[in-house]
JSON list of C-alpha atoms in Angstrom, two decimals:
[
{"chain": "C", "resi": 48, "resn": "MET", "atom": "CA", "xyz": [-1.23, -7.50, 20.98]},
{"chain": "C", "resi": 49, "resn": "ALA", "atom": "CA", "xyz": [-2.37, -8.80, 17.58]},
{"chain": "C", "resi": 50, "resn": "ALA", "atom": "CA", "xyz": [-2.81, -11.77, 18.25]},
{"chain": "C", "resi": 51, "resn": "ILE", "atom": "CA", "xyz": [-5.41, -10.80, 20.94]},
{"chain": "C", "resi": 52, "resn": "VAL", "atom": "CA", "xyz": [-7.62, -8.48, 19.29]},
{"chain": "C", "resi": 53, "resn": "LEU", "atom": "CA", "xyz": [-7.80, -10.86, 15.90]},
{"chain": "C", "resi": 54, "resn": "ASP", "atom": "CA", "xyz": [-9.75, -12.77, 18.38]},
{"chain": "C", "resi": 55, "resn": "GLY", "atom": "CA", "xyz": [-13.01, -10.45, 17.99]},
{"chain": "C", "resi": 56, "resn": "MET", "atom": "CA", "xyz": [-12.44, -8.35, 15.18]},
{"chain": "C", "resi": 57, "resn": "ASP", "atom": "CA", "xyz": [-12.38, -9.74, 11.27]},
{"chain": "C", "resi": 58, "resn": "LEU", "atom": "CA", "xyz": [-9.75, -6.74, 10.18]},
{"chain": "C", "resi": 59, "resn": "VAL", "atom": "CA", "xyz": [-6.81, -5.18, 12.37]},
{"chain": "C", "resi": 60, "resn": "ILE", "atom": "CA", "xyz": [-4.38, -2.37, 11.07]},
{"chain": "C", "resi": 61, "resn": "LEU", "atom": "CA", "xyz": [-1.13, -2.71, 12.48]},
{"chain": "C", "resi": 62, "resn": "GLY", "atom": "CA", "xyz": [1.45, -0.60, 12.37]},
{"chain": "C", "resi": 63, "resn": "LEU", "atom": "CA", "xyz": [4.55, -1.46, 12.78]},
{"chain": "C", "resi": 64, "resn": "GLY", "atom": "CA", "xyz": [6.41, 2.87, 13.08]},
{"chain": "C", "resi": 65, "resn": "GLY", "atom": "CA", "xyz": [9.64, 1.02, 10.89]},
{"chain": "C", "resi": 66, "resn": "THR", "atom": "CA", "xyz": [10.23, -1.89, 13.50]},
{"chain": "C", "resi": 67, "resn": "ALA", "atom": "CA", "xyz": [10.31, -5.51, 11.58]},
{"chain": "C", "resi": 68, "resn": "VAL", "atom": "CA", "xyz": [8.71, -8.39, 13.32]},
{"chain": "C", "resi": 69, "resn": "ALA", "atom": "CA", "xyz": [10.61, -11.10, 14.01]},
{"chain": "C", "resi": 70, "resn": "PRO", "atom": "CA", "xyz": [9.60, -14.81, 12.12]},
{"chain": "C", "resi": 71, "resn": "THR", "atom": "CA", "xyz": [8.58, -16.91, 14.88]},
{"chain": "C", "resi": 72, "resn": "ARG", "atom": "CA", "xyz": [5.66, -14.45, 16.63]},
{"chain": "C", "resi": 73, "resn": "GLY", "atom": "CA", "xyz": [5.30, -13.22, 12.72]},
{"chain": "C", "resi": 74, "resn": "ARG", "atom": "CA", "xyz": [4.27, -17.26, 11.78]},
{"chain": "C", "resi": 75, "resn": "GLY", "atom": "CA", "xyz": [1.89, -17.45, 14.68]},
{"chain": "C", "resi": 76, "resn": "VAL", "atom": "CA", "xyz": [-0.21, -14.66, 14.03]},
{"chain": "C", "resi": 77, "resn": "THR", "atom": "CA", "xyz": [-0.55, -15.16, 10.85]},
{"chain": "C", "resi": 78, "resn": "ALA", "atom": "CA", "xyz": [-1.78, -18.63, 11.55]},
{"chain": "C", "resi": 79, "resn": "ARG", "atom": "CA", "xyz": [-3.84, -17.34, 14.07]},
{"chain": "C", "resi": 80, "resn": "ALA", "atom": "CA", "xyz": [-6.17, -14.61, 12.27]},
{"chain": "C", "resi": 81, "resn": "ARG", "atom": "CA", "xyz": [-6.08, -17.10, 9.54]},
{"chain": "C", "resi": 82, "resn": "SER", "atom": "CA", "xyz": [-7.68, -19.47, 11.61]},
{"chain": "C", "resi": 83, "resn": "LYS", "atom": "CA", "xyz": [-10.01, -16.93, 13.31]},
{"chain": "C", "resi": 84, "resn": "GLY", "atom": "CA", "xyz": [-10.78, -15.95, 9.73]},
{"chain": "C", "resi": 85, "resn": "SER", "atom": "CA", "xyz": [-9.54, -12.18, 9.97]},
{"chain": "C", "resi": 86, "resn": "VAL", "atom": "CA", "xyz": [-7.91, -10.43, 7.74]},
{"chain": "C", "resi": 87, "resn": "LEU", "atom": "CA", "xyz": [-4.53, -8.68, 9.08]},
{"chain": "C", "resi": 88, "resn": "ILE", "atom": "CA", "xyz": [-3.02, -5.38, 7.67]},
{"chain": "C", "resi": 89, "resn": "VAL", "atom": "CA", "xyz": [0.62, -4.73, 8.59]},
{"chain": "C", "resi": 90, "resn": "THR", "atom": "CA", "xyz": [2.20, -0.87, 7.47]},
{"chain": "C", "resi": 91, "resn": "ASP", "atom": "CA", "xyz": [4.82, 1.05, 8.05]},
{"chain": "C", "resi": 92, "resn": "GLY", "atom": "CA", "xyz": [7.13, -1.78, 8.95]},
{"chain": "C", "resi": 93, "resn": "HIS", "atom": "CA", "xyz": [8.36, -5.32, 7.74]},
{"chain": "C", "resi": 94, "resn": "TRP", "atom": "CA", "xyz": [7.00, -8.45, 8.12]},
{"chain": "C", "resi": 95, "resn": "ASP", "atom": "CA", "xyz": [8.22, -12.19, 6.50]},
{"chain": "C", "resi": 96, "resn": "GLY", "atom": "CA", "xyz": [5.91, -14.56, 4.49]},
{"chain": "C", "resi": 97, "resn": "PRO", "atom": "CA", "xyz": [2.60, -11.97, 4.37]},
{"chain": "C", "resi": 98, "resn": "ASP", "atom": "CA", "xyz": [0.22, -12.94, 1.61]},
{"chain": "C", "resi": 99, "resn": "VAL", "atom": "CA", "xyz": [0.08, -10.13, -1.16]},
{"chain": "C", "resi": 100, "resn": "ARG", "atom": "CA", "xyz": [2.96, -7.56, -0.77]},
{"chain": "C", "resi": 101, "resn": "ILE", "atom": "CA", "xyz": [1.36, -4.06, -1.76]},
{"chain": "C", "resi": 102, "resn": "GLU", "atom": "CA", "xyz": [4.52, -1.31, -1.93]},
{"chain": "C", "resi": 103, "resn": "SER", "atom": "CA", "xyz": [4.18, 2.68, -2.77]},
{"chain": "C", "resi": 104, "resn": "ARG", "atom": "CA", "xyz": [5.76, 5.61, -2.94]},
{"chain": "C", "resi": 105, "resn": "ILE", "atom": "CA", "xyz": [5.02, 8.87, -4.28]},
{"chain": "C", "resi": 106, "resn": "SER", "atom": "CA", "xyz": [6.43, 9.98, -7.46]},
{"chain": "C", "resi": 107, "resn": "LYS", "atom": "CA", "xyz": [5.09, 13.03, -8.51]},
{"chain": "C", "resi": 108, "resn": "TYR", "atom": "CA", "xyz": [3.05, 16.44, -7.50]},
{"chain": "C", "resi": 109, "resn": "GLY", "atom": "CA", "xyz": [1.21, 18.55, -9.45]},
{"chain": "C", "resi": 110, "resn": "GLY", "atom": "CA", "xyz": [0.20, 22.14, -9.66]},
{"chain": "C", "resi": 111, "resn": "LEU", "atom": "CA", "xyz": [3.78, 23.28, -8.80]},
{"chain": "C", "resi": 112, "resn": "THR", "atom": "CA", "xyz": [5.36, 25.35, -10.84]},
{"chain": "C", "resi": 113, "resn": "ALA", "atom": "CA", "xyz": [8.82, 26.91, -9.53]},
{"chain": "C", "resi": 114, "resn": "GLY", "atom": "CA", "xyz": [8.45, 26.25, -6.32]},
{"chain": "C", "resi": 115, "resn": "ARG", "atom": "CA", "xyz": [4.73, 27.88, -6.29]},
{"chain": "C", "resi": 116, "resn": "GLY", "atom": "CA", "xyz": [1.54, 27.06, -6.97]},
{"chain": "C", "resi": 117, "resn": "ARG", "atom": "CA", "xyz": [-1.23, 24.67, -4.65]},
{"chain": "C", "resi": 118, "resn": "VAL", "atom": "CA", "xyz": [-1.21, 21.08, -5.26]},
{"chain": "C", "resi": 119, "resn": "THR", "atom": "CA", "xyz": [-3.65, 20.32, -7.55]},
{"chain": "C", "resi": 120, "resn": "SER", "atom": "CA", "xyz": [-2.65, 16.12, -7.59]},
{"chain": "C", "resi": 121, "resn": "ILE", "atom": "CA", "xyz": [-0.61, 12.82, -6.47]},
{"chain": "C", "resi": 122, "resn": "GLU", "atom": "CA", "xyz": [0.90, 10.84, -8.35]},
{"chain": "C", "resi": 123, "resn": "VAL", "atom": "CA", "xyz": [1.30, 7.00, -6.84]},
{"chain": "C", "resi": 124, "resn": "GLU", "atom": "CA", "xyz": [3.73, 4.24, -7.82]},
{"chain": "C", "resi": 125, "resn": "VAL", "atom": "CA", "xyz": [2.05, 0.78, -6.54]},
{"chain": "C", "resi": 126, "resn": "GLU", "atom": "CA", "xyz": [3.30, -2.49, -7.18]},
{"chain": "C", "resi": 127, "resn": "VAL", "atom": "CA", "xyz": [1.52, -5.79, -5.79]},
{"chain": "C", "resi": 128, "resn": "SER", "atom": "CA", "xyz": [3.74, -9.00, -5.40]},
{"chain": "C", "resi": 129, "resn": "GLY", "atom": "CA", "xyz": [2.81, -11.76, -3.50]},
{"chain": "C", "resi": 130, "resn": "ARG", "atom": "CA", "xyz": [3.06, -15.86, -3.94]},
{"chain": "C", "resi": 131, "resn": "GLY", "atom": "CA", "xyz": [1.56, -17.63, -6.92]},
{"chain": "C", "resi": 132, "resn": "PHE", "atom": "CA", "xyz": [1.87, -14.40, -8.91]},
{"chain": "C", "resi": 133, "resn": "ARG", "atom": "CA", "xyz": [4.42, -12.09, -10.92]},
{"chain": "C", "resi": 134, "resn": "PRO", "atom": "CA", "xyz": [4.68, -8.21, -9.79]},
{"chain": "C", "resi": 135, "resn": "ARG", "atom": "CA", "xyz": [2.44, -6.04, -11.40]},
{"chain": "C", "resi": 136, "resn": "ILE", "atom": "CA", "xyz": [3.32, -2.66, -11.13]},
{"chain": "C", "resi": 137, "resn": "GLY", "atom": "CA", "xyz": [1.23, 1.54, -12.15]},
{"chain": "C", "resi": 138, "resn": "ARG", "atom": "CA", "xyz": [0.64, 3.94, -11.60]},
{"chain": "C", "resi": 139, "resn": "MET", "atom": "CA", "xyz": [-2.62, 5.88, -9.99]},
{"chain": "C", "resi": 140, "resn": "GLU", "atom": "CA", "xyz": [-3.04, 9.21, -9.53]},
{"chain": "C", "resi": 141, "resn": "LEU", "atom": "CA", "xyz": [-4.86, 11.09, -7.51]},
{"chain": "C", "resi": 142, "resn": "GLY", "atom": "CA", "xyz": [-6.93, 14.68, -8.13]},
{"chain": "C", "resi": 143, "resn": "ALA", "atom": "CA", "xyz": [-9.41, 16.67, -8.83]},
{"chain": "C", "resi": 144, "resn": "GLN", "atom": "CA", "xyz": [-12.61, 14.88, -10.49]},
{"chain": "C", "resi": 145, "resn": "THR", "atom": "CA", "xyz": [-13.44, 16.59, -13.62]},
{"chain": "C", "resi": 146, "resn": "GLY", "atom": "CA", "xyz": [-16.23, 19.13, -13.51]},
{"chain": "C", "resi": 147, "resn": "HIS", "atom": "CA", "xyz": [-16.11, 18.62, -9.36]},
{"chain": "C", "resi": 148, "resn": "ALA", "atom": "CA", "xyz": [-13.45, 20.80, -7.87]},
{"chain": "C", "resi": 149, "resn": "ASP", "atom": "CA", "xyz": [-14.30, 19.82, -4.76]},
{"chain": "C", "resi": 150, "resn": "ARG", "atom": "CA", "xyz": [-14.50, 16.35, -5.43]},
{"chain": "C", "resi": 151, "resn": "THR", "atom": "CA", "xyz": [-11.34, 13.94, -6.15]},
{"chain": "C", "resi": 152, "resn": "GLN", "atom": "CA", "xyz": [-11.01, 10.62, -7.72]},
{"chain": "C", "resi": 153, "resn": "TRP", "atom": "CA", "xyz": [-8.34, 7.96, -8.54]},
{"chain": "C", "resi": 154, "resn": "ARG", "atom": "CA", "xyz": [-7.09, 7.44, -12.11]},
{"chain": "C", "resi": 155, "resn": "THR", "atom": "CA", "xyz": [-4.76, 5.39, -13.33]},
{"chain": "C", "resi": 156, "resn": "VAL", "atom": "CA", "xyz": [-1.47, 6.70, -16.00]},
{"chain": "C", "resi": 157, "resn": "ASN", "atom": "CA", "xyz": [-0.03, 5.93, -19.20]},
{"chain": "C", "resi": 158, "resn": "ALA", "atom": "CA", "xyz": [3.28, 4.22, -18.13]},
{"chain": "C", "resi": 159, "resn": "THR", "atom": "CA", "xyz": [5.16, 2.12, -17.00]},
{"chain": "C", "resi": 160, "resn": "PRO", "atom": "CA", "xyz": [7.38, 2.83, -14.25]},
{"chain": "C", "resi": 161, "resn": "GLN", "atom": "CA", "xyz": [10.24, 0.10, -12.78]},
{"chain": "C", "resi": 162, "resn": "LEU", "atom": "CA", "xyz": [9.73, -1.43, -10.51]},
{"chain": "C", "resi": 163, "resn": "ILE", "atom": "CA", "xyz": [9.52, -0.10, -7.15]},
{"chain": "C", "resi": 164, "resn": "SER", "atom": "CA", "xyz": [12.57, -2.25, -5.48]},
{"chain": "C", "resi": 165, "resn": "GLU", "atom": "CA", "xyz": [15.29, -1.62, -8.94]},
{"chain": "C", "resi": 166, "resn": "ALA", "atom": "CA", "xyz": [14.39, 2.76, -7.85]},
{"chain": "C", "resi": 167, "resn": "LEU", "atom": "CA", "xyz": [15.00, 2.43, -4.37]}
]
């Protein structure tokens, strides 16, 4: 199905629902995306040989104390890896924008997290 959609779309987001795509099928769909000049984003599953892989997990919630309160921020550990470069890791926090309780913003968190693959 994704291969057909790639014929008419520049960007296709494919949710795998936790499944894996056979390497032979994945190579064919990837080749079609490249030939059409399209971008294929695969989520929630396994796809062999991507150009870039982004893995993330929520590491902390802010605002909760002793099991009570309101979630005011979420901290996410992100690892980016791909062909031709070393994995890069970082932490980002999504929370209220300073001075604007009704707006959110992403902020970097100064910490050195371990690789997500090592933590799992």
